[in-house]
Amino acid sequence: MNMGTFSLSKADVARKCVAILGIRGSGKSNTSKVMIEEAIKEGLPVTVIDPDAEYVDLVNSMGGDIVTGSDDASLRSEVHHRKAISSVIDMSEWNQESFSFLYKYLTNIWEMSKDRRTDRMIVVEEAHEFIPQGKVSGISEIITRLALRGRKRGIGIILISQRSAKVNKDVLTQSEIYMLHKVVHPADLKVYKEILPWKPKEVDSVVPSLEVGEALFYKEGKTEKVKIRQSTYNTLQFSQFREDATNMI
């Protein structure tokens, strides 16, 4: 899995909990897209919980299925699980129908994985919205269960958030891999200090100065400053935009 200045193997992320954190504009969304691209290429299906329809075109372009609250959660989750199909749950409507679909879909994945253990990564964009610190809901409970107990059933989790201090700490602290992009707020820096084996002053010095696309890659007690490559899909989008603009001249 080519991430840029470093690589991961399928075994590094399958059945694991991964956290991608950073402020808006730090490059965390590109990092998540690169990881999704590489996972699908490696035959590791993903399901993206997508509040802003940000991943729809990417996953669709790689043969995935896009579902919304108006779809049949039982049918779609069964087909996706049985055939190892990647998917995006488009939550952009942000209504009760969407949340009901999400709960049923994830619950079905959990139940089916008991007897049929097919590896799958559940990607939770804006994780603080779905598993907030100090608040409990049906959706937060099923995501927490998938994160903390999913490994034995082939399930891994990728948490993405620009507000790391507001993500359920019981889940966030169980991550085995962290991609820590730039943050500046004291509350978010405090979270990083709890994760990294660094002195607080070092975190305060290094983290706010990270450039766009740079991150601290933390795994198994080791920290490395890395540069994430551009998502292939983003590059293709830009190339098409430039070509279309040229043709209009």
PDB file of C-alpha atoms in Angstrom:
ATOM      1  CA  MET A   1       0.000   0.000   0.000  1.00  0.00           C
ATOM      2  CA  ASN A   2       1.836   3.066  -1.317  1.00  0.00           C
ATOM      3  CA  MET A   3       1.065   5.936   1.063  1.00  0.00           C
ATOM      4  CA  GLY A   4       3.810   8.314  -0.081  1.00  0.00           C
ATOM      5  CA  THR A   5       7.149   8.373   1.737  1.00  0.00           C
ATOM      6  CA  PHE A   6       6.193   5.130   3.488  1.00  0.00           C
ATOM      7  CA  SER A   7       4.216   1.977   2.791  1.00  0.00           C
ATOM      8  CA  LEU A   8       1.762  -0.219   4.635  1.00  0.00           C
ATOM      9  CA  SER A   9       0.815  -3.813   3.989  1.00  0.00           C
ATOM     10  CA  LYS A  10      -2.725  -5.127   3.880  1.00  0.00           C
ATOM     11  CA  ALA A  11      -1.955  -6.971   7.118  1.00  0.00           C
ATOM     12  CA  ASP A  12      -0.996  -3.667   8.770  1.00  0.00           C
ATOM     13  CA  VAL A  13      -4.527  -2.289   8.485  1.00  0.00           C
ATOM     14  CA  ALA A  14      -6.882  -5.272   8.079  1.00  0.00           C
ATOM     15  CA  ARG A  15      -8.832  -5.913  11.280  1.00  0.00           C
ATOM     16  CA  LYS A  16      -7.105  -2.940  12.936  1.00  0.00           C
ATOM     17  CA  CYS A  17      -8.258   0.423  14.244  1.00  0.00           C
ATOM     18  CA  VAL A  18      -6.685   3.395  12.435  1.00  0.00           C
ATOM     19  CA  ALA A  19      -7.086   7.061  13.400  1.00  0.00           C
ATOM     20  CA  ILE A  20      -6.528   9.921  10.933  1.00  0.00           C
ATOM     21  CA  LEU A  21      -6.662  13.247  12.748  1.00  0.00           C
ATOM     22  CA  GLY A  22      -5.995  16.882  11.881  1.00  0.00           C
ATOM     23  CA  ILE A  23      -7.563  20.280  11.378  1.00  0.00           C
ATOM     24  CA  ARG A  24      -9.448  21.229   8.243  1.00  0.00           C
ATOM     25  CA  GLY A  25      -7.022  21.745   5.367  1.00  0.00           C
ATOM     26  CA  SER A  26      -4.238  19.679   6.948  1.00  0.00           C
ATOM     27  CA  GLY A  27      -4.494  16.893   4.374  1.00  0.00           C
ATOM     28  CA  LYS A  28      -6.332  14.288   6.426  1.00  0.00           C
ATOM     29  CA  SER A  29      -9.087  13.771   3.825  1.00  0.00           C
ATOM     30  CA  ASN A  30      -6.469  13.117   1.162  1.00  0.00           C
ATOM     31  CA  THR A  31      -4.783  10.653   3.535  1.00  0.00           C
ATOM     32  CA  SER A  32      -8.043   8.784   4.039  1.00  0.00           C
ATOM     33  CA  LYS A  33      -8.675   8.685   0.287  1.00  0.00           C
ATOM     34  CA  VAL A  34      -5.198   7.288  -0.357  1.00  0.00           C
ATOM     35  CA  MET A  35      -5.752   4.609   2.281  1.00  0.00           C
ATOM     36  CA  ILE A  36      -9.138   3.730   0.777  1.00  0.00           C
ATOM     37  CA  GLU A  37      -7.647   3.543  -2.733  1.00  0.00           C
ATOM     38  CA  GLU A  38      -4.865   1.259  -1.564  1.00  0.00           C
ATOM     39  CA  ALA A  39      -7.162  -0.949   0.515  1.00  0.00           C
ATOM     40  CA  ILE A  40      -9.512  -1.553  -2.423  1.00  0.00           C
ATOM     41  CA  LYS A  41      -6.552  -2.265  -4.728  1.00  0.00           C
ATOM     42  CA  GLU A  42      -5.340  -4.859  -2.197  1.00  0.00           C
ATOM     43  CA  GLY A  43      -8.728  -6.569  -2.192  1.00  0.00           C
ATOM     44  CA  LEU A  44      -9.774  -5.195   1.194  1.00  0.00           C
ATOM     45  CA  PRO A  45     -13.349  -3.880   0.859  1.00  0.00           C
ATOM     46  CA  VAL A  46     -14.343  -0.692   2.654  1.00  0.00           C
ATOM     47  CA  THR A  47     -17.605   0.847   3.786  1.00  0.00           C
ATOM     48  CA  VAL A  48     -17.407   4.637   4.128  1.00  0.00           C
ATOM     49  CA  ILE A  49     -19.815   6.483   6.411  1.00  0.00           C
ATOM     50  CA  ASP A  50     -19.826   9.736   4.452  1.00  0.00           C
ATOM     51  CA  PRO A  51     -21.621  12.826   5.865  1.00  0.00           C
ATOM     52  CA  ASP A  52     -20.795  15.085   2.906  1.00  0.00           C
ATOM     53  CA  ALA A  53     -20.807  12.693  -0.085  1.00  0.00           C
ATOM     54  CA  GLU A  54     -17.059  13.352  -0.311  1.00  0.00           C
ATOM     55  CA  TYR A  55     -16.106   9.768  -1.159  1.00  0.00           C
ATOM     56  CA  VAL A  56     -18.962   8.878  -3.499  1.00  0.00           C
ATOM     57  CA  ASP A  57     -17.134   9.438  -6.790  1.00  0.00           C
ATOM     58  CA  LEU A  58     -13.908   7.800  -5.576  1.00  0.00           C
ATOM     59  CA  VAL A  59     -15.492   4.557  -4.394  1.00  0.00           C
ATOM     60  CA  ASN A  60     -17.893   4.471  -7.335  1.00  0.00           C
ATOM     61  CA  SER A  61     -14.956   4.820  -9.752  1.00  0.00           C
ATOM     62  CA  MET A  62     -13.339   1.773  -8.131  1.00  0.00           C
ATOM     63  CA  GLY A  63     -16.387  -0.449  -8.545  1.00  0.00           C
ATOM     64  CA  GLY A  64     -18.091   0.260  -5.236  1.00  0.00           C
ATOM     65  CA  ASP A  65     -21.783   0.728  -4.487  1.00  0.00           C
ATOM     66  CA  ILE A  66     -23.395   3.950  -3.238  1.00  0.00           C
ATOM     67  CA  VAL A  67     -26.342   3.666  -0.854  1.00  0.00           C
ATOM     68  CA  THR A  68     -28.643   6.172   0.840  1.00  0.00           C
ATOM     69  CA  GLY A  69     -31.298   6.128   3.509  1.00  0.00           C
ATOM     70  CA  SER A  70     -33.992   5.212   0.984  1.00  0.00           C
ATOM     71  CA  ASP A  71     -32.312   1.877   0.162  1.00  0.00           C
ATOM     72  CA  ASP A  72     -32.961  -1.509   1.783  1.00  0.00           C
ATOM     73  CA  ALA A  73     -30.326  -1.797   4.527  1.00  0.00           C
ATOM     74  CA  SER A  74     -30.743  -5.548   5.014  1.00  0.00           C
ATOM     75  CA  LEU A  75     -30.446  -6.343   1.309  1.00  0.00           C
ATOM     76  CA  ARG A  76     -27.531  -4.006   0.577  1.00  0.00           C
ATOM     77  CA  SER A  77     -25.482  -5.032   3.611  1.00  0.00           C
ATOM     78  CA  GLU A  78     -26.026  -8.727   2.811  1.00  0.00           C
ATOM     79  CA  VAL A  79     -24.905  -8.326  -0.811  1.00  0.00           C
ATOM     80  CA  HIS A  80     -21.921  -6.154   0.121  1.00  0.00           C
ATOM     81  CA  HIS A  81     -20.794  -8.583   2.813  1.00  0.00           C
ATOM     82  CA  ARG A  82     -21.316 -11.764   0.806  1.00  0.00           C
ATOM     83  CA  LYS A  83     -19.647 -10.434  -2.363  1.00  0.00           C
ATOM     84  CA  ALA A  84     -16.986  -8.305  -0.597  1.00  0.00           C
ATOM     85  CA  ILE A  85     -18.188  -5.126  -2.347  1.00  0.00           C
ATOM     86  CA  SER A  86     -16.942  -1.716  -1.226  1.00  0.00           C
ATOM     87  CA  SER A  87     -19.606   0.868  -0.466  1.00  0.00           C
ATOM     88  CA  VAL A  88     -20.371   4.426   0.581  1.00  0.00           C
ATOM     89  CA  ILE A  89     -23.252   5.189   2.906  1.00  0.00           C
ATOM     90  CA  ASP A  90     -24.196   8.676   1.723  1.00  0.00           C
ATOM     91  CA  MET A  91     -25.335  10.518   4.848  1.00  0.00           C
ATOM     92  CA  SER A  92     -25.509  13.963   3.228  1.00  0.00           C
ATOM     93  CA  GLU A  93     -29.278  14.209   3.745  1.00  0.00           C
ATOM     94  CA  TRP A  94     -28.542  13.973   7.494  1.00  0.00           C
ATOM     95  CA  ASN A  95     -32.087  12.923   8.374  1.00  0.00           C
ATOM     96  CA  GLN A  96     -33.765  10.202  10.429  1.00  0.00           C
ATOM     97  CA  GLU A  97     -34.084   7.946   7.395  1.00  0.00           C
ATOM     98  CA  SER A  98     -30.314   8.088   6.842  1.00  0.00           C
ATOM     99  CA  PHE A  99     -29.511   7.361  10.488  1.00  0.00           C
ATOM    100  CA  SER A 100     -31.989   4.485  10.597  1.00  0.00           C
ATOM    101  CA  PHE A 101     -30.396   2.982   7.477  1.00  0.00           C
ATOM    102  CA  LEU A 102     -26.896   3.372   8.948  1.00  0.00           C
ATOM    103  CA  TYR A 103     -27.846   1.653  12.198  1.00  0.00           C
ATOM    104  CA  LYS A 104     -29.507  -1.284  10.414  1.00  0.00           C
ATOM    105  CA  TYR A 105     -26.650  -1.642   7.918  1.00  0.00           C
ATOM    106  CA  LEU A 106     -23.907  -1.729  10.567  1.00  0.00           C
ATOM    107  CA  THR A 107     -25.916  -4.021  12.831  1.00  0.00           C
ATOM    108  CA  ASN A 108     -26.410  -6.444   9.939  1.00  0.00           C
ATOM    109  CA  ILE A 109     -22.684  -6.379   9.128  1.00  0.00           C
ATOM    110  CA  TRP A 110     -21.955  -7.215  12.764  1.00  0.00           C
ATOM    111  CA  GLU A 111     -24.443 -10.086  12.843  1.00  0.00           C
ATOM    112  CA  MET A 112     -23.358 -11.571   9.503  1.00  0.00           C
ATOM    113  CA  SER A 113     -19.677 -11.399  10.399  1.00  0.00           C
ATOM    114  CA  LYS A 114     -20.286 -13.848  13.222  1.00  0.00           C
ATOM    115  CA  ASP A 115     -20.741 -16.725  10.769  1.00  0.00           C
ATOM    116  CA  ARG A 116     -19.069 -15.348   7.637  1.00  0.00           C
ATOM    117  CA  ARG A 117     -15.829 -13.560   8.457  1.00  0.00           C
ATOM    118  CA  THR A 118     -14.979 -11.448   5.438  1.00  0.00           C
ATOM    119  CA  ASP A 119     -12.401  -8.723   6.061  1.00  0.00           C
ATOM    120  CA  ARG A 120     -13.832  -5.203   5.784  1.00  0.00           C
ATOM    121  CA  MET A 121     -12.782  -1.722   6.882  1.00  0.00           C
ATOM    122  CA  ILE A 122     -15.478   0.622   8.192  1.00  0.00           C
ATOM    123  CA  VAL A 123     -14.424   4.229   7.493  1.00  0.00           C
ATOM    124  CA  VAL A 124     -16.038   6.786   9.811  1.00  0.00           C
ATOM    125  CA  GLU A 125     -15.619  10.310   8.430  1.00  0.00           C
ATOM    126  CA  GLU A 126     -16.293  13.108  10.952  1.00  0.00           C
ATOM    127  CA  ALA A 127     -16.039  10.476  13.687  1.00  0.00           C
ATOM    128  CA  HIS A 128     -16.875  13.013  16.404  1.00  0.00           C
ATOM    129  CA  GLU A 129     -20.392  13.220  14.950  1.00  0.00           C
ATOM    130  CA  PHE A 130     -21.023   9.467  15.236  1.00  0.00           C
ATOM    131  CA  ILE A 131     -19.059   8.476  18.353  1.00  0.00           C
ATOM    132  CA  PRO A 132     -18.900  11.695  20.403  1.00  0.00           C
ATOM    133  CA  GLN A 133     -17.202  11.763  23.770  1.00  0.00           C
ATOM    134  CA  GLY A 134     -19.738  11.570  26.600  1.00  0.00           C
ATOM    135  CA  LYS A 135     -22.806  10.831  24.470  1.00  0.00           C
ATOM    136  CA  VAL A 136     -24.423   7.483  23.710  1.00  0.00           C
ATOM    137  CA  SER A 137     -26.792   6.488  20.896  1.00  0.00           C
ATOM    138  CA  GLY A 138     -27.650   3.329  19.023  1.00  0.00           C
ATOM    139  CA  ILE A 139     -25.236   4.287  16.257  1.00  0.00           C
ATOM    140  CA  SER A 140     -22.399   5.163  18.640  1.00  0.00           C
ATOM    141  CA  GLU A 141     -22.875   1.826  20.397  1.00  0.00           C
ATOM    142  CA  ILE A 142     -22.701  -0.274  17.219  1.00  0.00           C
ATOM    143  CA  ILE A 143     -19.653   1.628  15.901  1.00  0.00           C
ATOM    144  CA  THR A 144     -17.947   1.229  19.275  1.00  0.00           C
ATOM    145  CA  ARG A 145     -18.707  -2.496  19.229  1.00  0.00           C
ATOM    146  CA  LEU A 146     -17.302  -2.856  15.716  1.00  0.00           C
ATOM    147  CA  ALA A 147     -14.157  -0.950  16.728  1.00  0.00           C
ATOM    148  CA  LEU A 148     -13.492  -2.750  20.003  1.00  0.00           C
ATOM    149  CA  ARG A 149     -14.686  -6.265  19.163  1.00  0.00           C
ATOM    150  CA  GLY A 150     -14.657  -6.432  15.381  1.00  0.00           C
ATOM    151  CA  ARG A 151     -11.138  -7.830  14.922  1.00  0.00           C
ATOM    152  CA  LYS A 152     -12.191 -11.432  15.576  1.00  0.00           C
ATOM    153  CA  ARG A 153     -14.913 -11.021  12.952  1.00  0.00           C
ATOM    154  CA  GLY A 154     -12.660  -9.544  10.267  1.00  0.00           C
ATOM    155  CA  ILE A 155     -13.699  -5.933  10.835  1.00  0.00           C
ATOM    156  CA  GLY A 156     -11.373  -2.943  11.088  1.00  0.00           C
ATOM    157  CA  ILE A 157     -12.131   0.742  11.590  1.00  0.00           C
ATOM    158  CA  ILE A 158     -10.688   3.961  10.171  1.00  0.00           C
ATOM    159  CA  LEU A 159     -11.637   7.007  12.247  1.00  0.00           C
ATOM    160  CA  ILE A 160     -11.287  10.451  10.652  1.00  0.00           C
ATOM    161  CA  SER A 161     -11.834  13.666  12.584  1.00  0.00           C
ATOM    162  CA  GLN A 162     -10.884  17.334  12.679  1.00  0.00           C
ATOM    163  CA  ARG A 163     -11.965  17.491  16.328  1.00  0.00           C
ATOM    164  CA  SER A 164      -9.993  14.724  18.003  1.00  0.00           C
ATOM    165  CA  ALA A 165     -10.792  15.941  21.526  1.00  0.00           C
ATOM    166  CA  LYS A 166     -14.497  15.303  20.868  1.00  0.00           C
ATOM    167  CA  VAL A 167     -14.117  11.678  19.689  1.00  0.00           C
ATOM    168  CA  ASN A 168     -15.011   8.894  22.144  1.00  0.00           C
ATOM    169  CA  LYS A 169     -11.720   8.225  23.922  1.00  0.00           C
ATOM    170  CA  ASP A 170     -12.582   4.577  24.628  1.00  0.00           C
ATOM    171  CA  VAL A 171     -12.455   4.013  20.871  1.00  0.00           C
ATOM    172  CA  LEU A 172      -9.766   6.501  19.850  1.00  0.00           C
ATOM    173  CA  THR A 173      -7.221   5.211  22.364  1.00  0.00           C
ATOM    174  CA  GLN A 174      -7.609   1.659  21.035  1.00  0.00           C
ATOM    175  CA  SER A 175      -6.198   2.615  17.637  1.00  0.00           C
ATOM    176  CA  GLU A 176      -3.101   0.694  16.573  1.00  0.00           C
ATOM    177  CA  ILE A 177      -2.112   3.161  13.853  1.00  0.00           C
ATOM    178  CA  TYR A 178      -2.305   6.950  14.040  1.00  0.00           C
ATOM    179  CA  MET A 179      -1.869   9.444  11.206  1.00  0.00           C
ATOM    180  CA  LEU A 180      -1.561  12.737  13.057  1.00  0.00           C
ATOM    181  CA  HIS A 181      -1.817  15.834  10.882  1.00  0.00           C
ATOM    182  CA  LYS A 182      -1.547  19.435  12.033  1.00  0.00           C
ATOM    183  CA  VAL A 183      -3.656  20.669  14.953  1.00  0.00           C
ATOM    184  CA  VAL A 184      -3.350  23.916  16.904  1.00  0.00           C
ATOM    185  CA  HIS A 185      -6.094  23.897  19.533  1.00  0.00           C
ATOM    186  CA  PRO A 186      -4.833  23.062  23.053  1.00  0.00           C
ATOM    187  CA  ALA A 187      -7.524  20.385  23.508  1.00  0.00           C
ATOM    188  CA  ASP A 188      -6.431  18.582  20.337  1.00  0.00           C
ATOM    189  CA  LEU A 189      -2.745  18.963  21.184  1.00  0.00           C
ATOM    190  CA  LYS A 190      -3.534  17.353  24.538  1.00  0.00           C
ATOM    191  CA  VAL A 191      -4.924  14.309  22.715  1.00  0.00           C
ATOM    192  CA  TYR A 192      -1.734  14.054  20.668  1.00  0.00           C
ATOM    193  CA  LYS A 193       0.337  14.275  23.854  1.00  0.00           C
ATOM    194  CA  GLU A 194      -1.587  11.307  25.239  1.00  0.00           C
ATOM    195  CA  ILE A 195      -0.842   9.311  22.084  1.00  0.00           C
ATOM    196  CA  LEU A 196       2.765  10.157  21.258  1.00  0.00           C
ATOM    197  CA  PRO A 197       5.731   9.037  23.406  1.00  0.00           C
ATOM    198  CA  TRP A 198       7.139  12.577  23.250  1.00  0.00           C
ATOM    199  CA  LYS A 199       7.670  15.331  25.755  1.00  0.00           C
ATOM    200  CA  PRO A 200       4.802  17.867  25.719  1.00  0.00           C
ATOM    201  CA  LYS A 201       7.089  20.671  24.530  1.00  0.00           C
ATOM    202  CA  GLU A 202       8.134  18.578  21.530  1.00  0.00           C
ATOM    203  CA  VAL A 203       4.501  18.031  20.529  1.00  0.00           C
ATOM    204  CA  ASP A 204       3.798  21.766  20.903  1.00  0.00           C
ATOM    205  CA  SER A 205       6.787  22.547  18.698  1.00  0.00           C
ATOM    206  CA  VAL A 206       6.392  19.986  15.914  1.00  0.00           C
ATOM    207  CA  VAL A 207       2.655  19.442  15.399  1.00  0.00           C
ATOM    208  CA  PRO A 208       1.497  23.044  14.660  1.00  0.00           C
ATOM    209  CA  SER A 209       4.311  23.417  12.127  1.00  0.00           C
ATOM    210  CA  LEU A 210       3.346  20.387  10.023  1.00  0.00           C
ATOM    211  CA  GLU A 211       2.774  21.283   6.371  1.00  0.00           C
ATOM    212  CA  VAL A 212      -0.280  20.242   4.350  1.00  0.00           C
ATOM    213  CA  GLY A 213       0.027  16.524   3.631  1.00  0.00           C
ATOM    214  CA  GLU A 214       2.600  15.928   6.353  1.00  0.00           C
ATOM    215  CA  ALA A 215       1.741  13.758   9.332  1.00  0.00           C
ATOM    216  CA  LEU A 216       3.229  11.957  12.275  1.00  0.00           C
ATOM    217  CA  PHE A 217       2.848   8.234  11.613  1.00  0.00           C
ATOM    218  CA  TYR A 218       2.646   6.361  14.906  1.00  0.00           C
ATOM    219  CA  LYS A 219       2.643   2.569  15.084  1.00  0.00           C
ATOM    220  CA  GLU A 220       3.865   0.101  17.693  1.00  0.00           C
ATOM    221  CA  GLY A 221       5.571   2.743  19.802  1.00  0.00           C
ATOM    222  CA  LYS A 222       7.471   4.318  16.914  1.00  0.00           C
ATOM    223  CA  THR A 223       6.853   7.766  15.429  1.00  0.00           C
ATOM    224  CA  GLU A 224       7.907   8.923  11.968  1.00  0.00           C
ATOM    225  CA  LYS A 225       7.276  12.189  10.146  1.00  0.00           C
ATOM    226  CA  VAL A 226       5.859  11.292   6.719  1.00  0.00           C
ATOM    227  CA  LYS A 227       4.496  12.917   3.573  1.00  0.00           C
ATOM    228  CA  ILE A 228       1.322  11.453   2.104  1.00  0.00           C
ATOM    229  CA  ARG A 229       1.106  11.203  -1.675  1.00  0.00           C
ATOM    230  CA  GLN A 230      -1.754  12.816  -3.554  1.00  0.00           C
ATOM    231  CA  SER A 231      -4.817  10.665  -4.042  1.00  0.00           C
ATOM    232  CA  THR A 232      -4.873   9.281  -7.577  1.00  0.00           C
ATOM    233  CA  TYR A 233      -8.528  10.227  -7.801  1.00  0.00           C
ATOM    234  CA  ASN A 234      -7.798  13.852  -6.858  1.00  0.00           C
ATOM    235  CA  THR A 235      -5.079  13.963  -9.520  1.00  0.00           C
ATOM    236  CA  LEU A 236      -7.414  12.533 -12.159  1.00  0.00           C
ATOM    237  CA  GLN A 237     -10.094  15.049 -11.190  1.00  0.00           C
ATOM    238  CA  PHE A 238      -7.660  17.941 -11.577  1.00  0.00           C
ATOM    239  CA  SER A 239      -6.399  16.623 -14.924  1.00  0.00           C
ATOM    240  CA  GLN A 240      -9.950  16.336 -16.244  1.00  0.00           C
ATOM    241  CA  PHE A 241     -10.807  19.834 -14.970  1.00  0.00           C
ATOM    242  CA  ARG A 242      -7.719  21.274 -16.680  1.00  0.00           C
ATOM    243  CA  GLU A 243      -8.544  19.452 -19.926  1.00  0.00           C
ATOM    244  CA  ASP A 244     -12.147  20.666 -19.859  1.00  0.00           C
ATOM    245  CA  ALA A 245     -11.023  24.240 -19.152  1.00  0.00           C
ATOM    246  CA  THR A 246      -8.523  24.117 -22.023  1.00  0.00           C
ATOM    247  CA  ASN A 247     -11.196  22.891 -24.433  1.00  0.00           C
ATOM    248  CA  MET A 248     -13.385  25.858 -23.506  1.00  0.00           C
ATOM    249  CA  ILE A 249     -10.755  28.404 -24.554  1.00  0.00           C
TER     250      ILE A 249
END
